[in-house]
Short mmCIF file of N, CA, C and O in Angstrom, two decimals:
data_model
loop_
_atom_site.label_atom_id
_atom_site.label_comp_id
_atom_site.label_asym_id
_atom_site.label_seq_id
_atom_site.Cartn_x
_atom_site.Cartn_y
_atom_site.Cartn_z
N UNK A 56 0.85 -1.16 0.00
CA UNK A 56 0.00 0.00 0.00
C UNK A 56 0.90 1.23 0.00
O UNK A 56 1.57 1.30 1.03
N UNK A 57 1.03 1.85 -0.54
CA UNK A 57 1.32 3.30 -0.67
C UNK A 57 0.67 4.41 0.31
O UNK A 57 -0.52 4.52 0.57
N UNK A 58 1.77 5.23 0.80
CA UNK A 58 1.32 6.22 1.72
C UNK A 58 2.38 7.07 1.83
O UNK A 58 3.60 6.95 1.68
N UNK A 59 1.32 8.32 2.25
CA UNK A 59 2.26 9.82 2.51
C UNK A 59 2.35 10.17 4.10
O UNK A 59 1.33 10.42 4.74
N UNK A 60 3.62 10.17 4.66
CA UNK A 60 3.35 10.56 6.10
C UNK A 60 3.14 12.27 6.34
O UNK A 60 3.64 13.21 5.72
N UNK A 61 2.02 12.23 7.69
CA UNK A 61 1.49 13.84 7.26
C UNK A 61 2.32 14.04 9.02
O UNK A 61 2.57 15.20 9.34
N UNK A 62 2.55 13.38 9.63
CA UNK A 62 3.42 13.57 10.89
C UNK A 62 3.97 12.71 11.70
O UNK A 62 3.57 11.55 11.75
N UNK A 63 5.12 13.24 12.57
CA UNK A 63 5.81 12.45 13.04
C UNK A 63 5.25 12.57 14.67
O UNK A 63 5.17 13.76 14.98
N UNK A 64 4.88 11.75 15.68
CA UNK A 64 4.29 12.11 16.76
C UNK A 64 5.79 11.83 17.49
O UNK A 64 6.22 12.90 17.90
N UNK A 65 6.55 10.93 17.71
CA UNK A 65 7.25 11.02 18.40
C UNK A 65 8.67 10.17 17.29
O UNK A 65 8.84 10.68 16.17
N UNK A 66 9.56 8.96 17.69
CA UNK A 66 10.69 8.33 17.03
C UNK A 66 10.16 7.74 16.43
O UNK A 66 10.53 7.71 15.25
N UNK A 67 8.74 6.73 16.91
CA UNK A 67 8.83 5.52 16.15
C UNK A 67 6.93 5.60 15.65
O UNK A 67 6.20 4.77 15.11
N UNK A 68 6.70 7.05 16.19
CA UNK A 68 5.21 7.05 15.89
C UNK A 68 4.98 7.77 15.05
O UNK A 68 5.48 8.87 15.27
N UNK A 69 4.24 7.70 13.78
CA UNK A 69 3.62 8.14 12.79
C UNK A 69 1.99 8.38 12.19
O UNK A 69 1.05 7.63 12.47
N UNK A 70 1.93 9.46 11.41
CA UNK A 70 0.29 9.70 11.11
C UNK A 70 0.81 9.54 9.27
O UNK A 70 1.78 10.02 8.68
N UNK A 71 -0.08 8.82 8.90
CA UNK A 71 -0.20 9.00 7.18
C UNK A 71 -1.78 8.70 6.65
O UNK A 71 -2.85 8.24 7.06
N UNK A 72 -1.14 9.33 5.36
CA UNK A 72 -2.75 9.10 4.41
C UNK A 72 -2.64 8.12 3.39
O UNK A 72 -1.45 8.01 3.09
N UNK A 73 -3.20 7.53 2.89
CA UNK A 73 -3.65 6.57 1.63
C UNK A 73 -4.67 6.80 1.00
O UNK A 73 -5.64 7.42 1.43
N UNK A 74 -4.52 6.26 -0.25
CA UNK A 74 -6.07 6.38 -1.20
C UNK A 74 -7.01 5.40 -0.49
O UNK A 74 -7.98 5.02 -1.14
N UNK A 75 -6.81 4.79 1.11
CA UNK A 75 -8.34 3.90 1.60
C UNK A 75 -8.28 4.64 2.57
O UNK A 75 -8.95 4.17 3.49
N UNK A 76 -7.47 6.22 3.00
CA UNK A 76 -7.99 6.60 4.52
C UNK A 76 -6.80 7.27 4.98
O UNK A 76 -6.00 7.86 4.26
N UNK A 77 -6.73 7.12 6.52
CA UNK A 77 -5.78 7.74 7.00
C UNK A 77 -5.61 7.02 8.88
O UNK A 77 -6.59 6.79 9.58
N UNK A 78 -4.37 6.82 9.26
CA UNK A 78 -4.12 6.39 10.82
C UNK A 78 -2.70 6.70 10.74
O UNK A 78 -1.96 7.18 9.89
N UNK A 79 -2.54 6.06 12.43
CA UNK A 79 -1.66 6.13 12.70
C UNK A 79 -0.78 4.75 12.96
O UNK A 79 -1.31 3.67 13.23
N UNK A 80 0.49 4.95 12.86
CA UNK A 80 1.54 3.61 12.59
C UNK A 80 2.75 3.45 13.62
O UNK A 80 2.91 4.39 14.41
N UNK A 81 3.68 2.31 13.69
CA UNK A 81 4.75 2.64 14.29
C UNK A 81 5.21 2.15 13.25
O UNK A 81 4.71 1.24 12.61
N UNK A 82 6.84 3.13 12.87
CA UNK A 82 7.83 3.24 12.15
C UNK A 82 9.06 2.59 12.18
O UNK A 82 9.99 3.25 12.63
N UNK A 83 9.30 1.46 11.81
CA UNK A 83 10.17 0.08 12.40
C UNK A 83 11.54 0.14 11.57
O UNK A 83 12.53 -0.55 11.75
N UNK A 84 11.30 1.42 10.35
CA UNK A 84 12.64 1.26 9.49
C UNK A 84 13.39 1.87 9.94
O UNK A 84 13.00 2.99 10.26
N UNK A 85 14.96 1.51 10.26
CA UNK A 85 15.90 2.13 10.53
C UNK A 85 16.47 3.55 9.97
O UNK A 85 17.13 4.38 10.59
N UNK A 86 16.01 3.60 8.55
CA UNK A 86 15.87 5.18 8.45
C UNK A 86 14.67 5.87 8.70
O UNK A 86 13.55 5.42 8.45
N UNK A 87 14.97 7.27 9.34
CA UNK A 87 14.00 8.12 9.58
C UNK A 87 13.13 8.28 8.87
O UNK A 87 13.33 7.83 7.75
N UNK A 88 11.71 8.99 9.10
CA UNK A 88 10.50 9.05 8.37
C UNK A 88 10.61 10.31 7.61
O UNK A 88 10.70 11.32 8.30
N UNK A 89 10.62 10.45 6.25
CA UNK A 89 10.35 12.05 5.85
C UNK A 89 8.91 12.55 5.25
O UNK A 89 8.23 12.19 4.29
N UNK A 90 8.67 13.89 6.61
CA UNK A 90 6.92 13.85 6.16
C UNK A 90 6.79 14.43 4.67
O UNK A 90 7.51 15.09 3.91
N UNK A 91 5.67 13.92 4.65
CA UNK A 91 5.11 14.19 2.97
C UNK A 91 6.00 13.23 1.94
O UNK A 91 5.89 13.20 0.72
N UNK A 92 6.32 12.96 2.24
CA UNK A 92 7.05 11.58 1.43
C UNK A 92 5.96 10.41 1.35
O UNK A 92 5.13 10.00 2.16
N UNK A 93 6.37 9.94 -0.29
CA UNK A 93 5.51 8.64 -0.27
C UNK A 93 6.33 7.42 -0.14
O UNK A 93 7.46 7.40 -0.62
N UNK A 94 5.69 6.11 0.66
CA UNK A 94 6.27 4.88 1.13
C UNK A 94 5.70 4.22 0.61
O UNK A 94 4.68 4.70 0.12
N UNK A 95 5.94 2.90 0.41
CA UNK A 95 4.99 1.32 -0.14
C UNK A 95 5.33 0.72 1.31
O UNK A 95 6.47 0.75 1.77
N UNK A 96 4.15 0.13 2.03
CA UNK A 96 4.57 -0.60 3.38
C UNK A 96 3.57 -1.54 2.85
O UNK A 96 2.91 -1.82 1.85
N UNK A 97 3.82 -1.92 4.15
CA UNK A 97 3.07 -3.26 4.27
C UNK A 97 2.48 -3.05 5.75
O UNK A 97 2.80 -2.29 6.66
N UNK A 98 1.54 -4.01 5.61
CA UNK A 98 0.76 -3.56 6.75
C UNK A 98 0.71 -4.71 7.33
O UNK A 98 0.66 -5.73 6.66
N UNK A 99 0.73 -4.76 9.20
CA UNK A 99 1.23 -6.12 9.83
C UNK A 99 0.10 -5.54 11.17
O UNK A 99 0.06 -4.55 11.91
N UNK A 100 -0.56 -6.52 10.99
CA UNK A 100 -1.83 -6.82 12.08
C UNK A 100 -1.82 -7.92 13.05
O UNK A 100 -2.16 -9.08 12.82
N UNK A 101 -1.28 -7.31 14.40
CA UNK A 101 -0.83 -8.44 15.41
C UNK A 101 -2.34 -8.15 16.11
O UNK A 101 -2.62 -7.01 16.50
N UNK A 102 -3.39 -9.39 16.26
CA UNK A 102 -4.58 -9.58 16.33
C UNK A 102 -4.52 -10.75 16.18
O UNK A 102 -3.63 -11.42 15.64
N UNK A 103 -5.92 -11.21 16.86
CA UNK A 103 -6.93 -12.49 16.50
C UNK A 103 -8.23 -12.05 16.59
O UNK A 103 -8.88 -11.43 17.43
N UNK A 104 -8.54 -12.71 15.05
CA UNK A 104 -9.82 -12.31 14.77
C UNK A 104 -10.98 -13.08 14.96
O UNK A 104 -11.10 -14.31 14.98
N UNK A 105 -11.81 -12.22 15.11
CA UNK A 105 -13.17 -13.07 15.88
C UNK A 105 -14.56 -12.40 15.41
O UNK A 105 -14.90 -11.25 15.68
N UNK A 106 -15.41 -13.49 14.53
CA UNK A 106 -16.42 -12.98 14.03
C UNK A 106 -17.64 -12.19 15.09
O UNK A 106 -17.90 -12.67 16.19
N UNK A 107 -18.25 -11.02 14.60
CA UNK A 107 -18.81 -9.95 15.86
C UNK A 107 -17.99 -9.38 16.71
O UNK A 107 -18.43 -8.29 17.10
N UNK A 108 -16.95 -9.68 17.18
CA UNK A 108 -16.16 -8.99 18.00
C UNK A 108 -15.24 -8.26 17.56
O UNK A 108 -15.17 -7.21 18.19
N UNK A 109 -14.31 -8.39 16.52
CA UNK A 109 -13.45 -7.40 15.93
C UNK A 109 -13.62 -7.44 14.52
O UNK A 109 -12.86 -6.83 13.77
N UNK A 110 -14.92 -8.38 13.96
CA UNK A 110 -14.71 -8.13 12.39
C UNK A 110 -16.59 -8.41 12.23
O UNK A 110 -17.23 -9.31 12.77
N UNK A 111 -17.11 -7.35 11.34
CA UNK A 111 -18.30 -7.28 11.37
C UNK A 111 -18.72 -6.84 10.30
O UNK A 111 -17.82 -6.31 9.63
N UNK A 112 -20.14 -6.82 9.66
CA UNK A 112 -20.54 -6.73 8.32
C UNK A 112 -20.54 -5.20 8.41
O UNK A 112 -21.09 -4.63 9.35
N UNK A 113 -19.77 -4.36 7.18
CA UNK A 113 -19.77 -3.07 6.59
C UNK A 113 -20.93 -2.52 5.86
O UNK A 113 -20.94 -2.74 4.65
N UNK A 114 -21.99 -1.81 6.40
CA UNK A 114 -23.17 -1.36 5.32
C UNK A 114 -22.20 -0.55 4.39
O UNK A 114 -22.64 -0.65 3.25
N UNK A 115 -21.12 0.17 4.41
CA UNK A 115 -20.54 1.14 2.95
C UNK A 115 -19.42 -0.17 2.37
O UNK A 115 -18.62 -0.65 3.16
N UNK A 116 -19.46 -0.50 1.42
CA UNK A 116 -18.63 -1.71 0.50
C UNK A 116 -17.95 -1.00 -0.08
O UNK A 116 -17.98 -0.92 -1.31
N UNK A 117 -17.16 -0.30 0.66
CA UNK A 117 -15.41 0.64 -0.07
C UNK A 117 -14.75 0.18 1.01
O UNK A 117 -15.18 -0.01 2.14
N UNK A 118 -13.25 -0.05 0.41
CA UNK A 118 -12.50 -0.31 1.25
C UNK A 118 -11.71 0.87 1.64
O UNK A 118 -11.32 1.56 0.70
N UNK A 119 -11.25 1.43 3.39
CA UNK A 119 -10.90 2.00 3.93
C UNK A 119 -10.83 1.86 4.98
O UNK A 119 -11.42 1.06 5.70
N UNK A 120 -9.50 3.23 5.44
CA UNK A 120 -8.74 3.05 6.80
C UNK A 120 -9.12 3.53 7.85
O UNK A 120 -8.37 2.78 8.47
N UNK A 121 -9.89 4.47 9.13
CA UNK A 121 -10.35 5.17 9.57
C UNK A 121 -8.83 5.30 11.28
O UNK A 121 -7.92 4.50 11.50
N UNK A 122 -9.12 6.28 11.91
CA UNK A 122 -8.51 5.98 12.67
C UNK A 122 -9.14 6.73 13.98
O UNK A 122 -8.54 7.77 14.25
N UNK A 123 -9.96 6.49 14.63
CA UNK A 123 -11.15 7.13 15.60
C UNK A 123 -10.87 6.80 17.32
O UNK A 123 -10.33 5.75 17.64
N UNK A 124 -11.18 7.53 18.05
CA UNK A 124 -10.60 7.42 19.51
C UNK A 124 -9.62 6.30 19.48
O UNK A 124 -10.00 5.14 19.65
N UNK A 125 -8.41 6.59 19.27
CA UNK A 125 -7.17 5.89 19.30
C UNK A 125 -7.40 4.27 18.95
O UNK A 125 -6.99 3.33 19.63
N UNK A 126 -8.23 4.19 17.55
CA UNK A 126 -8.42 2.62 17.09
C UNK A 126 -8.27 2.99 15.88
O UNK A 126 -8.48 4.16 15.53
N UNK A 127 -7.79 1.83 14.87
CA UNK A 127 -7.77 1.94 13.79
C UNK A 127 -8.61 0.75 13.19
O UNK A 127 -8.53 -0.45 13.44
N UNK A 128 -9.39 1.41 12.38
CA UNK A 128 -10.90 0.88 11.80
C UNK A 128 -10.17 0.90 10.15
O UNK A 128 -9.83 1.83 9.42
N UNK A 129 -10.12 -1.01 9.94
CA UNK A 129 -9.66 -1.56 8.79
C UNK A 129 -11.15 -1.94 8.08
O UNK A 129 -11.73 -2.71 8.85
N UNK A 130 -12.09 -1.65 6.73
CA UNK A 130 -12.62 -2.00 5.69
C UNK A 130 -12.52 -2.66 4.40
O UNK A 130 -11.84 -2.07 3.56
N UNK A 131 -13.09 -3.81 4.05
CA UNK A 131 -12.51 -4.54 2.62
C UNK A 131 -14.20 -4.15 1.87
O UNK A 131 -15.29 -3.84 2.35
N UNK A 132 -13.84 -4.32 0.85
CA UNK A 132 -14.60 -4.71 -0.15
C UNK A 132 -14.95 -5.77 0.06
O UNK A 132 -14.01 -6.48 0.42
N UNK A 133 -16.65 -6.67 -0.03
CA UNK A 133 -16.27 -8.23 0.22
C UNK A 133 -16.92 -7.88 -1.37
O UNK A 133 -17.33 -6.94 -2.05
N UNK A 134 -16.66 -9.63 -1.45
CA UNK A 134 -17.47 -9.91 -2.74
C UNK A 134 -17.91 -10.91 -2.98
O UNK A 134 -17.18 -11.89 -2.83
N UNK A 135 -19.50 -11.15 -3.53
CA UNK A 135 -19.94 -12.53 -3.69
C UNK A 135 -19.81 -13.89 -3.45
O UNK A 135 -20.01 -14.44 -4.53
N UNK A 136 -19.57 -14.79 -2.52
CA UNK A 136 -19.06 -16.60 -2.47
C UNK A 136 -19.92 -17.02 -3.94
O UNK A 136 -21.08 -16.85 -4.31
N UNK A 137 -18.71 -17.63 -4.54
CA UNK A 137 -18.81 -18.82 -5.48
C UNK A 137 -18.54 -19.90 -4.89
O UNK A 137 -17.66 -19.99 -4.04
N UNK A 138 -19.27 -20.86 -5.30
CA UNK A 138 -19.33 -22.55 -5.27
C UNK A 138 -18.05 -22.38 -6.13
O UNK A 138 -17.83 -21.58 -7.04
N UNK A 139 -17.25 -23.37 -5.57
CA UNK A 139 -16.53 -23.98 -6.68
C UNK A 139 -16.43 -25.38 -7.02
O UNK A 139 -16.56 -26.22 -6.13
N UNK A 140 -16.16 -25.79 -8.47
CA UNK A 140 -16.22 -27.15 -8.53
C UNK A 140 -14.96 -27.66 -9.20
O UNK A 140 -14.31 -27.30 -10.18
N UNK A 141 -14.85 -28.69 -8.28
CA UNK A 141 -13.99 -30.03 -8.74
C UNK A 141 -13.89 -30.93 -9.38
O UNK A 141 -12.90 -31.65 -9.27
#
C-alpha cells in the first residue's frame, strides 16, 4: 500500500494518508520518516480475529482506513461466495 506521512508524533510514531484513509503507525525502518514523502509498506496486524467482536458486516462496501478514539478501523470490499467445482 502506498502512503504519505502527514506527521511524526514522536521516534517511532507516525500519522499517514492513503487512497483507503488515513491512521496512525509505528515506524520500524531504521531510516528516519520524511513527512510528505511517499512509502509502499506493508501492513502487519498483530490480532486475532473473531467474528462480531473485531470483524463485522460493513453497510458502505469501499475499502478503507479510519482511525477514531485511538483505534484503527480496517474496511474490505467483500465480494460474492462462489461454489466452486472439482
Amino acid at each position: 500500500m502506498e502512503i504519505i506521512l502527514t506527521a511524526k508524533l514522536n521516534d517511532h510514531i507516525v500519522e499517514f494518508e492513503s487512497n483507503l484513509g488515513y491512521g496512525t503507525a509505528y515506524w520500524k525502518s531504521n531510516e528516519p520518516p520524511i513527512l510528505n514523502s511517499h512509502y509502499n509498506i506493508e501492513l502487519d496486524i498483530d490480532d486475532f480475529f473473531e467474528w462480531e467482536k473485531n470483524i463485522t458486516i460493513e453497510e458502505r462496501n469501499e475499502p478503507r482506513i479510519n482511525h477514531i478514539d485511538n483505534k484503527i478501523f480496517l474496511a474490505q470490499k467483500s465480494y460474492p461466495a462462489k461454489m466452486m467445482e472439482f
